[in-house]
Short mmCIF file of C-alpha atoms in Angstrom, two decimals:
data_model
loop_
_atom_site.label_atom_id
_atom_site.label_comp_id
_atom_site.label_asym_id
_atom_site.label_seq_id
_atom_site.Cartn_x
_atom_site.Cartn_y
_atom_site.Cartn_z
CA MET X 1237 62.72 95.36 90.99
CA ALA X 1238 65.35 93.24 92.52
CA ASP X 1239 68.02 96.17 92.55
CA ILE X 1240 65.20 98.74 94.15
CA LEU X 1241 64.70 96.25 96.82
CA TRP X 1242 68.45 95.78 97.52
CA LYS X 1243 68.89 99.53 97.83
CA MET X 1244 65.69 99.81 99.98
CA ARG X 1245 67.10 97.12 102.23
CA ALA X 1246 70.74 98.81 102.39
CA MET X 1247 68.67 102.26 103.02
CA LEU X 1248 66.81 100.62 106.14
CA SER X 1249 69.89 98.57 107.55
CA SER X 1250 72.15 101.91 107.51
CA ASP X 1251 69.18 103.96 109.17
CA HIS X 1252 68.88 101.37 111.88
CA SER X 1253 72.62 101.40 112.28
CA SER X 1254 72.57 105.00 113.28
CA VAL X 1255 69.53 104.45 115.72
CA VAL X 1256 71.54 102.10 117.52
CA PRO X 1257 74.58 104.43 118.63
CA ILE X 1258 71.62 106.84 119.88
CA ASN X 1259 69.89 104.75 121.79
CA LEU X 1260 72.94 103.58 123.61
CA PHE X 1261 74.19 107.33 124.14
CA VAL X 1262 71.01 108.41 125.28
CA ALA X 1263 70.81 105.24 127.72
CA LEU X 1264 73.98 106.59 128.68
CA LEU X 1265 72.68 110.06 129.64
CA CYS X 1266 70.28 108.75 131.72
CA ALA X 1267 72.81 106.59 133.47
CA CYS X 1268 74.77 109.17 134.15
CA ILE X 1269 71.71 111.42 135.47
CA VAL X 1270 70.69 108.34 138.15
CA ILE X 1271 74.46 107.92 139.16
CA GLY X 1272 74.96 111.85 139.79
CA HIS X 1273 71.77 111.53 141.69
CA LEU X 1274 73.03 108.59 144.04
CA LEU X 1275 76.56 110.66 144.20
CA GLU X 1276 74.52 113.98 145.14
CA GLU X 1277 75.52 113.69 149.03
CA GLN X 1278 79.58 113.33 148.06
CA ARG X 1279 80.55 116.81 147.55
CA TRP X 1280 83.73 115.54 145.88
CA MET X 1281 81.97 114.52 143.06
CA ASN X 1282 79.78 116.05 140.10
CA GLU X 1283 77.69 115.46 137.27
CA SER X 1284 80.92 116.24 135.10
CA ILE X 1285 83.38 113.63 136.76
CA THR X 1286 80.74 111.28 136.71
CA ALA X 1287 80.16 111.44 132.77
CA LEU X 1288 83.71 111.61 132.50
CA ALA X 1289 84.06 108.18 134.48
CA VAL X 1290 81.02 106.85 132.36
CA GLY X 1291 82.41 107.94 128.81
CA LEU X 1292 85.77 106.15 129.63
CA CYS X 1293 84.51 103.09 131.17
CA THR X 1294 81.61 102.85 127.73
CA GLY X 1295 84.88 103.61 125.56
CA VAL X 1296 86.81 100.64 126.92
CA VAL X 1297 83.83 98.47 126.48
CA ILE X 1298 83.35 99.58 123.01
CA LEU X 1299 87.13 99.00 122.01
CA LEU X 1300 87.04 95.61 123.58
CA THR X 1301 83.77 94.87 121.56
CA THR X 1302 85.03 96.32 118.39
CA GLY X 1303 88.58 94.79 118.57
CA GLY X 1304 90.22 97.91 119.06
CA LYS X 1305 88.76 99.79 115.96
CA SER X 1306 86.97 102.69 117.82
CA SER X 1307 85.98 103.86 120.99
CA HIS X 1308 82.93 106.00 120.79
CA LEU X 1309 79.41 105.85 119.29
CA LEU X 1310 79.15 109.18 117.61
CA VAL X 1311 82.14 111.04 115.67
CA PHE X 1312 82.71 114.56 117.30
CA SER X 1313 81.42 117.73 115.43
CA GLU X 1314 82.33 121.07 115.75
CA ASP X 1315 78.98 122.07 114.56
CA LEU X 1316 77.38 119.78 117.19
CA PHE X 1317 78.97 121.44 119.73
CA PHE X 1318 78.93 125.03 118.86
CA ILE X 1319 75.40 125.05 117.22
CA TYR X 1320 73.35 122.77 119.66
CA LEU X 1321 75.26 122.16 122.95
CA LEU X 1322 77.03 125.26 123.63
CA PRO X 1323 74.06 127.95 123.50
CA PRO X 1324 71.72 126.54 126.09
CA ILE X 1325 74.72 126.02 128.75
CA ILE X 1326 75.98 129.82 128.01
CA PHE X 1327 72.59 131.27 127.64
CA ASN X 1328 71.18 129.56 130.93
CA ALA X 1329 74.24 130.81 132.55
CA GLY X 1330 73.30 134.59 131.98
CA PHE X 1331 69.48 133.78 132.56
CA GLN X 1332 70.19 132.45 135.82
CA VAL X 1333 72.83 134.65 137.18
CA LYS X 1334 72.20 137.04 140.31
CA LYS X 1335 72.71 140.33 138.22
CA LYS X 1336 73.00 142.27 141.34
CA GLN X 1337 76.35 140.15 142.06
CA PHE X 1338 77.42 140.23 139.00
CA PHE X 1339 77.24 143.62 138.17
CA ARG X 1340 78.71 144.77 141.52
CA ASN X 1341 81.78 142.68 140.84
CA PHE X 1342 81.67 143.83 137.10
CA MET X 1343 84.93 145.30 136.89
CA THR X 1344 86.78 142.65 138.73
CA ILE X 1345 85.04 139.82 136.70
CA MET X 1346 86.24 141.91 133.52
CA LEU X 1347 89.45 142.02 134.48
CA PHE X 1348 89.91 138.55 135.15
CA GLY X 1349 88.19 137.43 132.27
CA ALA X 1350 89.26 139.71 129.65
CA VAL X 1351 92.65 141.01 130.41
CA GLY X 1352 93.33 137.98 132.21
CA THR X 1353 92.65 135.71 129.54
CA LEU X 1354 95.12 137.95 127.56
CA ILE X 1355 97.83 137.35 130.01
CA SER X 1356 97.34 133.68 130.19
CA THR X 1357 97.07 133.47 126.40
CA ALA X 1358 100.60 135.34 126.00
CA THR X 1359 102.13 133.30 128.62
CA ILE X 1360 101.33 129.67 127.36
CA SER X 1361 102.02 130.82 123.71
CA ILE X 1362 105.70 132.07 124.75
CA GLY X 1363 106.04 129.01 126.69
CA ALA X 1364 104.92 126.37 124.06
CA THR X 1365 107.10 128.14 121.53
CA HIS X 1366 109.94 128.00 123.95
CA PHE X 1367 109.57 124.23 124.98
CA PHE X 1368 108.21 122.90 121.81
CA LYS X 1369 111.05 124.18 119.36
CA LYS X 1370 113.47 122.70 121.22
CA MET X 1371 111.51 119.32 121.31
CA ASN X 1372 111.49 119.55 117.53
CA ILE X 1373 107.79 118.88 117.11
CA SER X 1374 107.11 118.90 113.34
CA SER X 1375 104.01 120.76 111.83
CA LEU X 1376 103.80 123.51 114.32
CA ARG X 1377 103.50 126.81 112.79
CA VAL X 1378 103.45 130.69 114.53
CA GLY X 1379 99.70 130.38 114.38
CA ASP X 1380 99.50 126.81 116.11
CA TYR X 1381 101.36 128.51 119.08
CA LEU X 1382 99.13 131.52 119.55
CA ALA X 1383 96.42 129.16 119.19
CA ILE X 1384 97.67 127.27 121.91
CA GLY X 1385 97.40 129.73 124.33
CA ALA X 1386 94.04 130.47 123.43
CA ILE X 1387 92.94 126.74 123.58
CA PHE X 1388 94.55 126.04 127.40
CA SER X 1389 93.38 129.87 128.52
CA ALA X 1390 90.01 128.80 128.24
CA THR X 1391 88.59 127.54 131.54
CA ASP X 1392 85.80 124.84 132.30
CA SER X 1393 83.21 127.08 133.91
CA VAL X 1394 80.82 124.25 133.81
CA CYS X 1395 82.73 121.62 136.11
CA THR X 1396 83.81 124.97 138.41
CA LEU X 1397 80.37 125.92 139.25
CA GLN X 1398 79.14 122.63 140.15
CA VAL X 1399 82.04 121.94 142.55
CA LEU X 1400 81.66 125.66 144.14
CA ASN X 1401 78.56 126.44 145.85
CA GLN X 1402 76.77 129.67 145.69
CA ASP X 1403 75.46 130.15 149.35
CA GLU X 1404 78.37 128.79 150.96
CA THR X 1405 80.97 131.06 148.80
CA PRO X 1406 78.75 133.90 147.15
CA LEU X 1407 81.62 136.12 146.58
CA LEU X 1408 84.06 133.37 145.12
CA TYR X 1409 80.97 132.01 143.06
CA SER X 1410 80.34 135.10 141.37
CA LEU X 1411 83.85 135.96 140.28
CA VAL X 1412 84.32 132.53 139.28
CA PHE X 1413 81.36 132.30 137.35
CA GLY X 1414 81.59 135.62 135.38
CA GLU X 1415 85.20 135.29 134.89
CA GLY X 1416 84.46 131.84 133.48
CA VAL X 1417 81.93 132.84 130.92
CA VAL X 1418 83.73 135.99 129.82
CA ASN X 1419 87.09 134.05 129.57
CA ASP X 1420 85.24 131.31 127.51
CA ALA X 1421 83.95 134.34 125.22
CA THR X 1422 87.52 135.99 124.89
CA SER X 1423 89.13 132.85 124.55
CA VAL X 1424 87.08 132.12 121.28
CA VAL X 1425 87.36 135.60 120.10
CA LEU X 1426 91.08 135.45 120.40
CA PHE X 1427 91.06 132.06 118.68
CA HIS X 1428 89.04 133.52 115.81
CA ALA X 1429 91.13 136.58 115.85
CA ILE X 1430 94.37 134.69 115.37
CA GLN X 1431 92.92 132.69 112.64
CA SER X 1432 91.82 135.94 111.00
CA ILE X 1433 95.10 137.46 110.58
CA ASP X 1434 98.15 136.91 108.45
CA LEU X 1435 101.28 135.71 110.78
CA SER X 1436 103.27 135.02 108.05
CA HIS X 1437 104.82 139.25 108.71
CA ILE X 1438 104.13 139.86 112.36
CA ASN X 1439 104.75 144.10 112.65
CA SER X 1440 102.99 146.73 114.56
CA SER X 1441 100.53 146.90 112.25
CA THR X 1442 99.67 143.29 112.56
CA ALA X 1443 99.52 143.76 116.28
CA ALA X 1444 96.98 146.69 115.84
CA GLU X 1445 95.02 144.87 113.35
CA PHE X 1446 94.55 142.00 115.90
CA LEU X 1447 93.80 144.05 119.05
CA GLY X 1448 91.38 146.00 116.85
CA ASN X 1449 89.69 142.77 115.62
CA PHE X 1450 89.23 141.64 119.22
CA LEU X 1451 87.90 145.04 120.34
CA TYR X 1452 85.31 144.65 117.65
CA LEU X 1453 84.11 141.20 118.02
CA PHE X 1454 84.02 141.82 121.67
CA ILE X 1455 81.97 144.99 121.55
CA SER X 1456 79.92 144.11 118.78
CA SER X 1457 79.10 140.88 120.23
CA THR X 1458 77.78 142.25 123.49
CA ILE X 1459 75.64 144.76 121.48
CA LEU X 1460 74.19 142.31 119.49
CA GLY X 1461 72.96 140.27 122.67
CA VAL X 1462 71.57 143.18 124.61
CA VAL X 1463 69.87 144.18 121.44
CA THR X 1464 68.07 140.81 120.49
CA GLY X 1465 66.82 140.61 124.13
CA LEU X 1466 65.34 144.12 124.41
CA LEU X 1467 63.79 143.35 121.26
CA SER X 1468 62.23 140.22 122.47
CA ALA X 1469 61.32 142.21 125.72
CA TYR X 1470 59.54 144.79 123.71
CA ILE X 1471 57.62 142.17 121.48
CA ILE X 1472 55.96 140.26 124.42
CA LYS X 1473 55.17 143.28 126.47
CA LYS X 1474 53.44 145.10 123.16
CA LEU X 1475 51.44 141.94 121.92
CA TYR X 1476 50.73 140.10 125.18
CA PHE X 1477 51.04 136.77 123.76
CA GLY X 1478 49.86 135.14 127.13
CA ARG X 1479 46.53 136.40 126.75
CA HIS X 1480 45.69 133.71 123.96
CA SER X 1481 48.43 131.38 124.61
CA THR X 1482 51.29 130.63 127.08
CA ASP X 1483 52.95 128.35 124.69
CA ARG X 1484 53.41 131.42 121.93
CA GLU X 1485 55.55 133.37 124.42
CA VAL X 1486 57.56 130.65 125.83
CA ALA X 1487 58.57 129.27 122.00
CA LEU X 1488 59.48 133.15 121.36
CA MET X 1489 61.54 133.44 124.20
CA ILE X 1490 63.41 130.06 123.30
CA LEU X 1491 63.55 130.99 119.47
CA MET X 1492 64.52 134.49 120.16
CA ALA X 1493 67.60 133.29 122.91
CA TYR X 1494 68.56 130.75 120.12
CA LEU X 1495 68.57 133.58 117.16
CA SER X 1496 70.69 135.46 118.94
CA TYR X 1497 73.43 132.93 118.70
CA MET X 1498 73.02 132.20 115.28
CA LEU X 1499 72.92 135.82 114.42
CA ALA X 1500 76.15 135.99 116.11
CA GLU X 1501 77.73 133.11 114.10
CA LEU X 1502 76.10 134.62 110.44
CA PHE X 1503 77.94 138.12 111.49
CA TYR X 1504 81.16 136.24 112.43
CA LEU X 1505 80.85 137.47 116.02
CA SER X 1506 81.45 135.81 119.29
CA ALA X 1507 78.15 133.98 119.72
CA ILE X 1508 79.29 132.89 123.58
CA LEU X 1509 79.10 136.57 124.56
CA THR X 1510 76.38 137.66 122.51
CA VAL X 1511 74.03 134.73 123.85
CA PHE X 1512 75.36 135.14 127.53
CA PHE X 1513 74.01 138.96 127.65
CA CYS X 1514 70.78 138.02 125.96
CA GLY X 1515 70.03 135.58 128.68
CA ILE X 1516 70.90 138.54 131.39
CA VAL X 1517 68.69 141.06 129.18
CA MET X 1518 65.71 138.73 128.55
CA SER X 1519 66.01 137.83 132.60
CA HIS X 1520 66.03 141.47 133.36
CA TYR X 1521 62.86 142.68 131.04
CA THR X 1522 61.62 139.73 129.10
CA TRP X 1523 60.81 137.18 131.92
CA HIS X 1524 58.75 139.63 133.84
CA ASN X 1525 56.53 140.44 130.74
CA VAL X 1526 55.21 136.87 130.65
CA THR X 1527 52.84 135.40 132.48
CA GLU X 1528 53.38 133.51 135.71
CA SER X 1529 53.23 129.83 134.10
CA SER X 1530 55.30 130.87 131.36
CA ARG X 1531 58.19 132.01 134.06
CA ILE X 1532 58.15 128.82 135.56
CA THR X 1533 57.97 126.88 132.54
CA THR X 1534 61.15 128.83 130.76
CA LYS X 1535 63.13 128.86 133.97
CA HIS X 1536 63.05 125.11 134.49
CA ALA X 1537 63.25 124.58 130.40
CA PHE X 1538 66.32 126.49 129.98
CA ALA X 1539 67.78 125.03 133.10
CA THR X 1540 67.19 121.47 131.83
CA TRP X 1541 68.14 122.20 128.43
CA SER X 1542 71.55 123.30 129.70
CA PHE X 1543 71.84 120.17 132.47
CA VAL X 1544 71.42 117.74 129.48
CA ALA X 1545 73.60 119.38 127.10
CA GLU X 1546 76.38 119.70 129.91
CA ILE X 1547 76.62 115.79 130.76
CA PHE X 1548 76.36 115.09 127.02
CA ILE X 1549 79.71 117.25 126.38
CA PHE X 1550 81.34 115.33 129.15
CA LEU X 1551 80.17 112.21 128.19
CA TYR X 1552 81.46 112.40 124.69
CA VAL X 1553 84.74 113.67 125.81
CA GLY X 1554 85.28 110.50 128.20
CA MET X 1555 84.70 108.35 125.43
CA ASP X 1556 86.55 110.46 122.92
CA ALA X 1557 89.62 110.22 124.80
CA LEU X 1558 90.27 106.79 124.03
CA ASP X 1559 90.16 107.17 120.22
CA ILE X 1560 92.24 104.65 118.91
CA GLU X 1561 93.00 106.71 115.66
CA LYS X 1562 94.72 109.56 117.76
CA TRP X 1563 96.58 107.27 119.58
CA LYS X 1564 98.13 105.17 117.01
CA VAL X 1565 99.84 108.17 115.56
CA VAL X 1566 101.69 109.06 118.48
CA SER X 1567 102.45 105.40 119.87
CA ASP X 1568 105.92 105.60 118.45
CA SER X 1569 106.71 108.45 120.51
CA PRO X 1570 104.88 108.11 124.09
CA GLY X 1571 107.58 109.82 125.91
CA THR X 1572 107.11 112.93 124.07
CA SER X 1573 103.05 112.95 124.27
CA ILE X 1574 103.68 112.87 128.10
CA MET X 1575 106.34 115.53 128.01
CA VAL X 1576 103.98 117.77 125.86
CA SER X 1577 101.18 116.86 128.37
CA SER X 1578 103.11 117.73 131.25
CA ILE X 1579 104.46 121.07 129.73
CA LEU X 1580 100.93 122.28 128.75
CA LEU X 1581 99.64 121.57 132.51
CA GLY X 1582 102.70 123.34 134.01
CA LEU X 1583 101.63 126.57 131.90
CA VAL X 1584 98.34 126.17 132.59
CA LEU X 1585 98.95 126.47 136.35
CA VAL X 1586 101.93 129.20 135.57
CA GLY X 1587 99.27 131.30 132.93
CA ARG X 1588 96.57 131.48 135.68
CA ALA X 1589 99.01 132.47 138.14
CA ALA X 1590 100.13 135.39 135.94
CA PHE X 1591 97.13 137.09 135.94
CA VAL X 1592 95.09 136.12 139.18
CA PHE X 1593 97.56 137.25 141.78
CA PRO X 1594 98.75 140.50 140.03
CA LEU X 1595 95.25 141.32 138.96
CA SER X 1596 93.58 141.01 142.33
CA PHE X 1597 96.35 143.22 143.92
CA LEU X 1598 95.10 145.82 141.46
CA SER X 1599 91.50 145.17 142.16
CA ASN X 1600 92.27 145.46 145.73
CA LEU X 1601 93.51 148.77 145.18
CA THR X 1602 90.28 150.19 144.10
CA LYS X 1603 88.25 148.77 147.04
CA LYS X 1604 87.58 151.01 149.78
CA PHE X 1605 86.35 148.31 152.82
CA PRO X 1606 88.41 145.38 153.61
CA TYR X 1607 85.32 142.97 153.00
CA GLU X 1608 85.53 143.91 149.62
CA LYS X 1609 89.02 143.02 148.77
CA ILE X 1610 90.05 139.53 147.74
CA GLY X 1611 92.13 138.05 150.27
CA ILE X 1612 95.04 135.87 149.51
CA LYS X 1613 93.09 132.67 150.47
CA GLN X 1614 90.59 133.54 148.06
CA GLN X 1615 93.09 134.10 145.51
CA VAL X 1616 94.35 130.99 145.63
CA THR X 1617 90.82 129.47 145.66
CA ILE X 1618 90.26 131.51 142.43
CA TRP X 1619 93.29 130.46 141.16
CA TRP X 1620 92.93 126.63 141.69
CA ALA X 1621 89.19 126.55 140.54
CA GLY X 1622 89.88 127.98 137.46
CA LEU X 1623 92.46 125.30 136.40
CA MET X 1624 90.06 122.93 135.03
CA ARG X 1625 89.68 122.76 131.09
CA GLY X 1626 86.78 121.05 129.40
CA ALA X 1627 84.73 121.09 126.24
CA VAL X 1628 85.94 124.59 124.93
CA SER X 1629 89.28 123.52 124.76
CA MET X 1630 88.60 120.12 123.38
CA ALA X 1631 86.64 121.88 120.60
CA LEU X 1632 89.01 124.81 119.72
CA ALA X 1633 91.60 121.92 119.50
CA TYR X 1634 89.80 119.88 117.08
CA ASN X 1635 89.25 123.01 115.07
CA GLN X 1636 93.24 124.25 115.29
CA PHE X 1637 94.60 120.47 114.47
CA THR X 1638 91.85 118.18 112.65
CA ARG X 1639 90.06 117.87 109.82
CA SER X 1640 86.28 116.94 110.21
CA GLY X 1641 88.13 115.23 113.52
CA HIS X 1642 90.84 113.36 111.90
CA THR X 1643 94.12 113.95 111.58
CA HIS X 1644 97.43 111.85 110.53
CA LEU X 1645 100.35 114.49 111.05
CA HIS X 1646 102.22 113.68 114.21
CA GLY X 1647 102.74 116.80 115.48
CA ASN X 1648 98.69 117.54 115.17
CA ALA X 1649 97.89 114.23 116.85
CA ILE X 1650 100.21 114.75 119.72
CA MET X 1651 98.37 118.24 120.40
CA ILE X 1652 95.22 116.46 120.14
CA THR X 1653 95.97 113.76 122.73
CA SER X 1654 98.00 115.99 125.03
CA THR X 1655 94.63 118.43 124.87
CA ILE X 1656 92.53 115.37 125.92
CA THR X 1657 95.09 114.32 128.81
CA VAL X 1658 94.80 117.84 130.08
CA VAL X 1659 91.44 118.01 129.92
CA LEU X 1660 90.80 114.63 132.03
CA PHE X 1661 93.67 115.16 134.39
CA SER X 1662 92.72 118.77 135.25
CA THR X 1663 88.73 118.14 135.71
CA VAL X 1664 89.34 114.66 137.37
CA VAL X 1665 92.02 115.56 139.77
CA PHE X 1666 91.71 119.39 140.04
CA GLY X 1667 87.93 119.14 140.52
CA LEU X 1668 88.13 116.36 143.24
CA MET X 1669 90.47 118.62 145.26
CA THR X 1670 88.54 121.74 144.74
CA LYS X 1671 85.77 121.16 147.37
CA PRO X 1672 88.02 120.13 150.25
CA LEU X 1673 90.39 123.38 149.38
CA VAL X 1674 87.16 125.58 149.79
CA ARG X 1675 86.81 123.93 152.91
CA ILE X 1676 90.37 124.14 154.47
CA LEU X 1677 91.17 127.66 152.87
CA LEU X 1678 87.72 129.25 153.55
CA PRO X 1679 86.19 127.50 156.69
CA SER X 1680 84.34 130.27 158.05
CA GLN X 1681 82.30 130.38 155.17
CA LYS X 1682 79.97 127.87 156.99
CA HIS X 1683 78.80 130.55 159.37
CA THR X 1684 78.06 132.68 156.03
CA ALA X 1685 76.08 129.80 154.68
CA SER X 1686 73.90 129.23 157.97
CA MET X 1687 73.16 132.87 157.72
CA LEU X 1688 72.28 132.64 154.08
CA SER X 1689 70.01 129.68 154.54
CA SER X 1690 68.13 131.55 156.81
CA GLU X 1691 67.13 134.17 154.53
CA PRO X 1692 64.65 133.48 151.76
CA SER X 1693 65.98 132.34 148.32
CA SER X 1694 65.75 134.64 145.25
CA PRO X 1695 67.25 135.70 142.27
CA LYS X 1696 67.33 139.04 143.33
CA SER X 1697 68.68 138.42 147.04
CA PHE X 1698 71.47 140.62 148.31
CA ALA X 1699 74.78 139.68 149.44
CA VAL X 1700 74.47 139.17 153.04
CA PRO X 1701 77.78 139.95 153.77
CA LEU X 1702 77.79 143.51 152.08
CA LEU X 1703 74.51 144.47 154.25
CA ILE X 1704 76.00 143.23 157.61
CA ARG X 1705 79.00 145.46 156.98
CA GLN X 1706 76.86 148.62 156.38
CA ASP X 1707 74.74 147.95 159.58
CA SER X 1708 77.96 147.69 161.91
CA GLU X 1709 79.01 150.38 160.18
CA ASP X 1710 76.14 152.40 161.25
CA ASP X 1711 76.21 150.80 164.72
CA GLN X 1712 79.92 151.96 165.03
CA ALA X 1713 79.16 155.68 163.85
CA SER X 1714 76.59 156.60 166.69
CA ASN X 1715 75.18 153.65 169.28
CA ASN X 1716 72.13 156.24 169.82
CA VAL X 1717 70.79 155.50 166.47
CA PRO X 1718 67.85 153.37 166.83
CA HIS X 1719 68.58 149.61 165.45
CA ARG X 1720 67.44 149.23 162.01
CA THR X 1721 67.70 146.05 159.48
CA SER X 1722 70.39 145.83 157.05
CA LEU X 1723 67.70 145.55 154.45
CA ARG X 1724 66.12 148.80 155.31
CA MET X 1725 69.65 150.46 156.09
CA PHE X 1726 70.47 149.65 152.30
CA LEU X 1727 67.35 150.89 150.69
CA SER X 1728 67.25 153.96 152.56
CA THR X 1729 70.95 154.87 152.13
CA PRO X 1730 71.78 153.51 148.81
CA SER X 1731 75.55 153.91 147.67
CA HIS X 1732 76.10 155.74 144.90
CA THR X 1733 77.91 153.38 142.66
CA VAL X 1734 77.58 152.71 139.01
CA HIS X 1735 74.77 150.34 140.01
CA HIS X 1736 72.80 152.93 142.02
CA TYR X 1737 73.13 155.23 138.95
CA TRP X 1738 71.80 152.25 136.44
CA ARG X 1739 69.00 151.45 138.30
CA LYS X 1740 67.85 155.32 138.02
CA PHE X 1741 68.37 155.24 134.70
CA ASP X 1742 66.68 151.90 134.17
CA ASN X 1743 63.59 152.86 136.09
CA SER X 1744 62.91 156.32 134.44
CA PHE X 1745 63.73 155.36 130.76
CA MET X 1746 64.45 151.48 129.90
CA ARG X 1747 61.70 149.51 131.89
CA PRO X 1748 58.97 151.89 131.06
CA VAL X 1749 59.58 150.91 127.17
CA PHE X 1750 60.62 147.08 127.82
CA GLY X 1751 59.04 146.32 130.77
CA GLY X 1752 60.23 144.32 133.80
CA ARG X 1753 59.78 143.70 137.22
CA GLY X 1754 56.87 146.37 138.37
CA PHE X 1755 56.71 148.22 135.05
CA VAL X 1756 54.34 146.08 133.36
CA PRO X 1757 50.76 148.06 132.76
CA PHE X 1758 47.80 146.52 133.69
CA VAL X 1759 45.73 145.20 130.87
CA PRO X 1760 42.96 142.91 131.05
CA CYS X 1761 44.30 139.18 130.10
CA SER X 1762 47.93 140.91 130.44
CA PRO X 1763 50.76 138.86 132.45
CA THR X 1764 49.61 141.46 135.18
CA ASP X 1765 46.08 140.22 135.21
CA GLN X 1766 45.20 138.20 138.59
CA THR X 1767 42.33 136.45 136.91
CA VAL X 1768 44.23 135.31 134.42
CA GLN X 1769 47.00 133.87 137.00
CA GLN X 1770 44.40 132.48 138.86
CA TRP X 1771 43.01 130.50 136.28
CA GLN X 1772 46.27 129.16 135.18
#
């Protein structure tokens, strides 16, 4: 009996010891939200930098109270990051995206996000191989150098989007936002493709296998996300869950979104790309098939879930930056660690410049009108806004250079501490300087912002600069033609672009089957029944 009581007391004490750090972490999350609210007017700061600062301060306090043994409350887990924290962030990015802006610049976004990431990865990998071999950093192999390129090519789209403003710089926001998501997905796909191939004997067949794996993962992941989103739209449209309970359709939307991510993980695909396109499809079809109350609920639920996950990630990164175990391994060579961090920062700058400016030049060659082209000031802003590195780089670095979050190899420890240094420096320094840089390089955007603010805000809103251009061209062509509003002009003479033909196909074939705005048939107690909406 005494033995049983002793075991029960030990279990209770262990459970209580795990509850204490969780309580403290939740309290820190609340503190980050409150501090972020107080600093909301300070456009130089954002929740990411605030959470990093709070995490660093907390890490210092924990180091002092534990006698230098530990600096964080929770142990880093890749499963926690990739399975629970990243899905809501990426899904909400796709769910809230202004699809007209995104797909209007789709080719440029894919050029930057996919081709640009390949160029950046190659540049950083070649540079790392050249410099680190001269520094005689042990335990690094060919696969590690290629992985370093993929790790430091992953931009921090979360922090970037908090710095840029969608109303002040709509084109920049669309390009940086779209490129950031595609860039993260491409970096993860490249990282897993590098790990899956045999690098002991590199030849032409190895390069072909690598390219084949990359294309397979990219295309398959996109298709899986689209199919899952269409399946959710079809189920909700046909069964009308809202006529009995709005809770069911809300739960189904959330679970189907998460299912798309887990299916991609199950089939070893890019879950980031899958859940992103699932979010786009669900916002285009599924969201319009549910009741009005469910629309409001899902919109705020996804945004809140994403917001908390972002703060959680940066709060932990701030605390983990002071992990004493990793710094002890490299304490005998601080100069080497600083040199490696400086080289990686330089390679990040060069790697991004290596594709932003050349690919912008190629993109401008395909544009007919000057307002569609990316100016040199906008190119500099895009280059600078994508220099921040964040949680994706951290997670990939832990995956490559640690085992269960721990490492005792000198070369691997240097790469982990250097990754932490690059993430902290780029997020704080580059993040703080992005907003002033936008104001200096693009001061005319204030005029655009005032015009945009006078228009009703909507996720389906048009790009005002594009419409104004069409109206002015009409006036220049003929001064005798009666003036018409830019919106009416756009709708009466739509341009024959890819988006135009897609809209015709969508209205003729897709929406009648999967629903969407204006294509949900009236059925009593259905999402279109006004009496139901009045009761709700």
